[in-house]
mmCIF file of C-alpha atoms in Angstrom:
data_model
loop_
_atom_site.group_PDB
_atom_site.id
_atom_site.type_symbol
_atom_site.label_atom_id
_atom_site.label_comp_id
_atom_site.label_asym_id
_atom_site.label_seq_id
_atom_site.Cartn_x
_atom_site.Cartn_y
_atom_site.Cartn_z
ATOM 1 C CA MET C 1 -3.213 -10.145 -39.669
ATOM 2 C CA ALA C 2 -6.307 -10.311 -41.542
ATOM 3 C CA ASP C 3 -7.222 -7.974 -44.131
ATOM 4 C CA LYS C 4 -9.751 -5.260 -42.617
ATOM 5 C CA THR C 5 -10.960 -3.838 -46.089
ATOM 6 C CA ILE C 6 -14.640 -4.329 -46.954
ATOM 7 C CA PRO C 7 -14.851 -6.422 -50.481
ATOM 8 C CA ASP C 8 -16.744 -4.778 -53.135
ATOM 9 C CA PHE C 9 -19.578 -7.493 -53.311
ATOM 10 C CA VAL C 10 -20.544 -6.525 -49.578
ATOM 11 C CA PHE C 11 -21.796 -3.195 -50.560
ATOM 12 C CA PRO C 12 -22.227 -3.341 -54.362
ATOM 13 C CA PRO C 13 -21.341 -0.058 -56.432
ATOM 14 C CA GLY C 14 -24.845 1.254 -57.280
ATOM 15 C CA GLY C 15 -26.601 -0.595 -55.002
ATOM 16 C CA GLU C 16 -28.656 0.334 -51.635
ATOM 17 C CA LYS C 17 -25.984 1.944 -49.175
ATOM 18 C CA PRO C 18 -26.809 0.655 -45.782
ATOM 19 C CA ASP C 19 -26.966 3.514 -42.858
ATOM 20 C CA ILE C 20 -23.528 2.136 -41.089
ATOM 21 C CA GLY C 21 -21.489 4.255 -39.004
ATOM 22 C CA ARG C 22 -17.860 4.030 -38.889
ATOM 23 C CA GLU C 23 -17.175 1.981 -35.911
ATOM 24 C CA ASP C 24 -20.013 -0.715 -37.466
ATOM 25 C CA LEU C 25 -18.065 -0.806 -40.614
ATOM 26 C CA ALA C 26 -14.922 -1.873 -38.714
ATOM 27 C CA ALA C 27 -17.115 -4.409 -37.153
ATOM 28 C CA VAL C 28 -18.270 -5.704 -40.533
ATOM 29 C CA ALA C 29 -14.890 -5.685 -42.138
ATOM 30 C CA GLU C 30 -13.530 -7.794 -39.362
ATOM 31 C CA ALA C 31 -16.663 -9.952 -39.729
ATOM 32 C CA VAL C 32 -15.910 -10.532 -43.340
ATOM 33 C CA ALA C 33 -12.209 -10.968 -43.113
ATOM 34 C CA ALA C 34 -12.643 -13.778 -40.712
ATOM 35 C CA LEU C 35 -15.100 -15.935 -43.124
ATOM 36 C CA SER C 36 -13.707 -18.837 -45.035
ATOM 37 C CA PRO C 37 -13.611 -18.567 -48.728
ATOM 38 C CA GLU C 38 -16.616 -20.630 -49.069
ATOM 39 C CA ASP C 39 -18.536 -18.524 -46.597
ATOM 40 C CA ARG C 40 -17.386 -15.498 -48.449
ATOM 41 C CA THR C 41 -18.650 -16.729 -51.474
ATOM 42 C CA LEU C 42 -22.013 -17.388 -49.776
ATOM 43 C CA LEU C 43 -22.021 -13.712 -48.432
ATOM 44 C CA ALA C 44 -21.410 -12.561 -51.916
ATOM 45 C CA ALA C 45 -24.408 -14.511 -53.282
ATOM 46 C CA VAL C 46 -26.567 -13.095 -50.485
ATOM 47 C CA GLN C 47 -25.389 -9.807 -51.153
ATOM 48 C CA ALA C 48 -26.260 -10.051 -54.761
ATOM 49 C CA SER C 49 -29.897 -11.335 -53.947
ATOM 50 C CA PRO C 50 -33.154 -9.881 -52.429
ATOM 51 C CA PHE C 51 -31.844 -11.155 -49.169
ATOM 52 C CA HIS C 52 -28.942 -8.836 -48.935
ATOM 53 C CA LEU C 53 -27.611 -7.954 -45.490
ATOM 54 C CA THR C 54 -28.090 -4.404 -44.793
ATOM 55 C CA ALA C 55 -27.269 -3.773 -41.081
ATOM 56 C CA ALA C 56 -23.894 -4.084 -39.175
ATOM 57 C CA GLU C 57 -25.713 -6.782 -36.846
ATOM 58 C CA GLN C 58 -26.600 -8.839 -39.647
ATOM 59 C CA PHE C 59 -22.791 -8.956 -40.966
ATOM 60 C CA ARG C 60 -21.586 -9.966 -37.394
ATOM 61 C CA GLU C 61 -24.203 -12.596 -36.942
ATOM 62 C CA PHE C 62 -24.014 -13.940 -40.331
ATOM 63 C CA PRO C 63 -20.836 -16.347 -39.169
ATOM 64 C CA ASP C 64 -23.457 -18.120 -36.586
ATOM 65 C CA ASN C 65 -26.303 -18.075 -39.472
ATOM 66 C CA ILE C 66 -24.259 -19.692 -42.526
ATOM 67 C CA ASP C 67 -26.969 -22.462 -42.378
ATOM 68 C CA PHE C 68 -29.587 -20.145 -42.970
ATOM 69 C CA PHE C 69 -28.872 -19.926 -46.802
ATOM 70 C CA VAL C 70 -28.418 -22.653 -49.332
ATOM 71 C CA LEU C 71 -26.238 -21.925 -52.180
ATOM 72 C CA GLU C 72 -26.030 -24.410 -55.166
ATOM 73 C CA PRO C 73 -23.395 -23.122 -57.461
ATOM 74 C CA GLN C 74 -23.944 -25.941 -59.900
ATOM 75 C CA VAL C 75 -27.507 -24.698 -60.467
ATOM 76 C CA LYS C 76 -27.152 -21.659 -62.971
ATOM 77 C CA GLN C 77 -30.122 -21.477 -64.599
ATOM 78 C CA MET C 78 -33.966 -22.362 -64.416
ATOM 79 C CA GLU C 79 -33.220 -25.677 -66.316
ATOM 80 C CA ASP C 80 -30.719 -26.921 -64.048
ATOM 81 C CA LEU C 81 -33.138 -26.150 -61.026
ATOM 82 C CA GLY C 82 -35.952 -28.041 -62.852
ATOM 83 C CA TRP C 83 -33.617 -31.105 -63.452
ATOM 84 C CA ARG C 84 -32.775 -30.803 -59.526
ATOM 85 C CA TYR C 85 -36.146 -30.596 -58.666
ATOM 86 C CA LEU C 86 -37.318 -33.622 -60.692
ATOM 87 C CA GLU C 87 -34.537 -35.679 -59.306
ATOM 88 C CA GLN C 88 -35.377 -34.911 -55.859
ATOM 89 C CA HIS C 89 -39.133 -35.777 -56.579
ATOM 90 C CA LEU C 90 -39.019 -38.822 -58.724
ATOM 91 C CA ASP C 91 -38.389 -42.309 -57.784
ATOM 92 C CA LEU C 92 -37.398 -43.308 -61.169
ATOM 93 C CA GLU C 93 -34.172 -43.099 -63.274
ATOM 94 C CA LEU C 94 -35.066 -40.932 -66.194
ATOM 95 C CA THR C 95 -33.771 -42.592 -69.797
ATOM 96 C CA PRO C 96 -32.454 -40.491 -72.355
ATOM 97 C CA GLU C 97 -35.591 -40.761 -74.017
ATOM 98 C CA LEU C 98 -37.601 -39.500 -71.172
ATOM 99 C CA ARG C 99 -35.182 -36.744 -70.546
ATOM 100 C CA ALA C 100 -35.696 -35.673 -74.174
ATOM 101 C CA ALA C 101 -39.582 -35.411 -73.679
ATOM 102 C CA ILE C 102 -39.456 -33.476 -70.344
ATOM 103 C CA ASP C 103 -39.375 -29.666 -70.282
ATOM 104 C CA PRO C 104 -37.659 -29.126 -66.829
ATOM 105 C CA VAL C 105 -38.335 -25.507 -66.800
ATOM 106 C CA PRO C 106 -41.861 -25.547 -65.416
ATOM 107 C CA PHE C 107 -40.326 -27.534 -62.719
ATOM 108 C CA GLY C 108 -37.545 -25.079 -62.099
ATOM 109 C CA ARG C 109 -40.399 -22.497 -61.608
ATOM 110 C CA GLN C 110 -41.981 -24.635 -59.228
ATOM 111 C CA ALA C 111 -39.274 -25.066 -57.284
ATOM 112 C CA MET C 112 -38.172 -21.326 -57.333
ATOM 113 C CA GLU C 113 -41.596 -20.593 -55.708
ATOM 114 C CA GLU C 114 -41.504 -23.475 -53.045
ATOM 115 C CA ASP C 115 -37.780 -22.232 -52.403
ATOM 116 C CA ARG C 116 -38.401 -18.783 -52.513
ATOM 117 C CA GLY C 117 -35.073 -18.794 -53.830
ATOM 118 C CA CYS C 118 -33.275 -16.710 -56.760
ATOM 119 C CA PHE C 119 -30.545 -17.082 -59.257
ATOM 120 C CA THR C 120 -27.133 -15.066 -58.681
ATOM 121 C CA LYS C 121 -23.722 -15.234 -60.400
ATOM 122 C CA TYR C 122 -22.635 -17.377 -57.768
ATOM 123 C CA GLY C 123 -25.502 -20.039 -58.386
ATOM 124 C CA TYR C 124 -28.920 -20.856 -57.129
ATOM 125 C CA LEU C 125 -29.510 -19.178 -53.694
ATOM 126 C CA SER C 126 -32.540 -20.036 -51.224
ATOM 127 C CA LEU C 127 -33.459 -20.164 -47.644
ATOM 128 C CA SER C 128 -32.790 -23.252 -45.419
ATOM 129 C CA GLY C 129 -35.782 -22.597 -43.040
ATOM 130 C CA ASP C 130 -33.481 -22.420 -40.323
ATOM 131 C CA GLU C 131 -34.061 -19.834 -37.902
ATOM 132 C CA TRP C 132 -31.594 -16.864 -37.566
ATOM 133 C CA GLN C 133 -29.811 -16.659 -34.683
ATOM 134 C CA HIS C 134 -29.412 -13.145 -33.194
ATOM 135 C CA GLU C 135 -26.200 -12.015 -31.057
ATOM 136 C CA GLN C 136 -28.370 -11.345 -27.834
ATOM 137 C CA ALA C 137 -29.858 -14.847 -28.147
ATOM 138 C CA ALA C 138 -26.484 -16.607 -28.808
ATOM 139 C CA GLU C 139 -24.837 -14.549 -25.989
ATOM 140 C CA HIS C 140 -27.648 -15.391 -23.646
ATOM 141 C CA GLY C 141 -27.009 -19.095 -24.393
ATOM 142 C CA ARG C 142 -23.307 -19.016 -23.958
ATOM 143 C CA ARG C 143 -24.132 -17.143 -20.453
ATOM 144 C CA GLU C 144 -26.435 -19.777 -19.716
ATOM 145 C CA ALA C 145 -24.126 -22.549 -20.453
ATOM 146 C CA GLU C 146 -21.444 -20.815 -18.344
ATOM 147 C CA LYS C 147 -23.792 -20.757 -15.383
ATOM 148 C CA LYS C 148 -24.343 -24.688 -15.518
ATOM 149 C CA PRO C 149 -22.038 -26.618 -13.361
ATOM 150 C CA SER C 150 -19.403 -28.982 -14.904
ATOM 151 C CA ILE C 151 -20.038 -32.810 -14.984
ATOM 152 C CA ARG C 152 -17.385 -33.274 -12.406
ATOM 153 C CA GLU C 153 -19.231 -30.648 -10.198
ATOM 154 C CA ARG C 154 -22.365 -32.432 -10.610
ATOM 155 C CA LEU C 155 -20.721 -35.956 -9.766
ATOM 156 C CA GLU C 156 -19.122 -34.452 -6.628
ATOM 157 C CA GLN C 157 -22.386 -32.921 -5.608
ATOM 158 C CA SER C 158 -24.138 -36.296 -6.023
ATOM 159 C CA LYS C 159 -21.433 -37.822 -4.261
ATOM 160 C CA LYS C 160 -21.956 -35.630 -1.301
ATOM 161 C CA GLU C 161 -25.582 -35.903 -1.418
ATOM 162 C CA CYS C 162 -25.475 -40.045 -1.433
ATOM 163 C CA ALA C 163 -22.758 -40.257 1.246
ATOM 164 C CA GLY C 164 -25.154 -38.053 3.634
ATOM 165 C CA LYS C 165 -28.040 -40.646 2.777
ATOM 166 C CA ASP C 166 -25.682 -43.609 3.536
ATOM 167 C CA ARG C 167 -25.132 -42.508 7.173
ATOM 168 C CA VAL C 168 -27.920 -44.136 9.464
ATOM 169 C CA GLN C 169 -29.628 -41.292 11.504
ATOM 170 C CA PRO C 170 -30.434 -42.311 14.882
ATOM 171 C CA VAL C 171 -34.022 -42.658 15.641
ATOM 172 C CA LYS C 172 -35.430 -40.566 18.729
ATOM 173 C CA ASP C 173 -38.412 -40.960 20.927
ATOM 174 C CA LYS C 174 -38.920 -44.701 19.714
ATOM 175 C CA SER C 175 -39.597 -47.279 22.404
ATOM 176 C CA ALA C 176 -37.807 -50.900 22.496
ATOM 177 C CA PRO C 177 -40.044 -53.564 20.745
ATOM 178 C CA GLU C 178 -42.228 -55.496 23.134
ATOM 179 C CA LEU C 179 -41.587 -59.056 23.574
#
């Protein structure tokens, strides 16, 4: 059975304490316990950032919204971010001489501004641009999917419709052709 305790990174000591009831705390603990180690690291980075989650609903929705955030653990400082930005935007390979002549920090600042990202002890965190999927919308989508007929049901329905069209219907009130 998964551990139902809430790790310290979820509600960091000295941080903003969310107003979550006892039942919701159990739901948060369950949602966090179900995360993979990589997703727990992502959640820890989110909680150490300005993007931190504060409502039980957000924690429950987090597993469906992993792609909402981008964590780059190898990017630890502005210089790293600048080099990543340059590599993404330059079509030429930088020789050691060119690398020595470039200050990557301004490029890192530009990337951070564009990404609206931040540094955490886990790496560089930014938003992916994906839309946050809410529980009600996801649940509605699941219900809609449940209402749709299966492929087999649709095929059977099509067969019935085709079989009905194949039958020749007698034509009423038509006189015989004249000779």
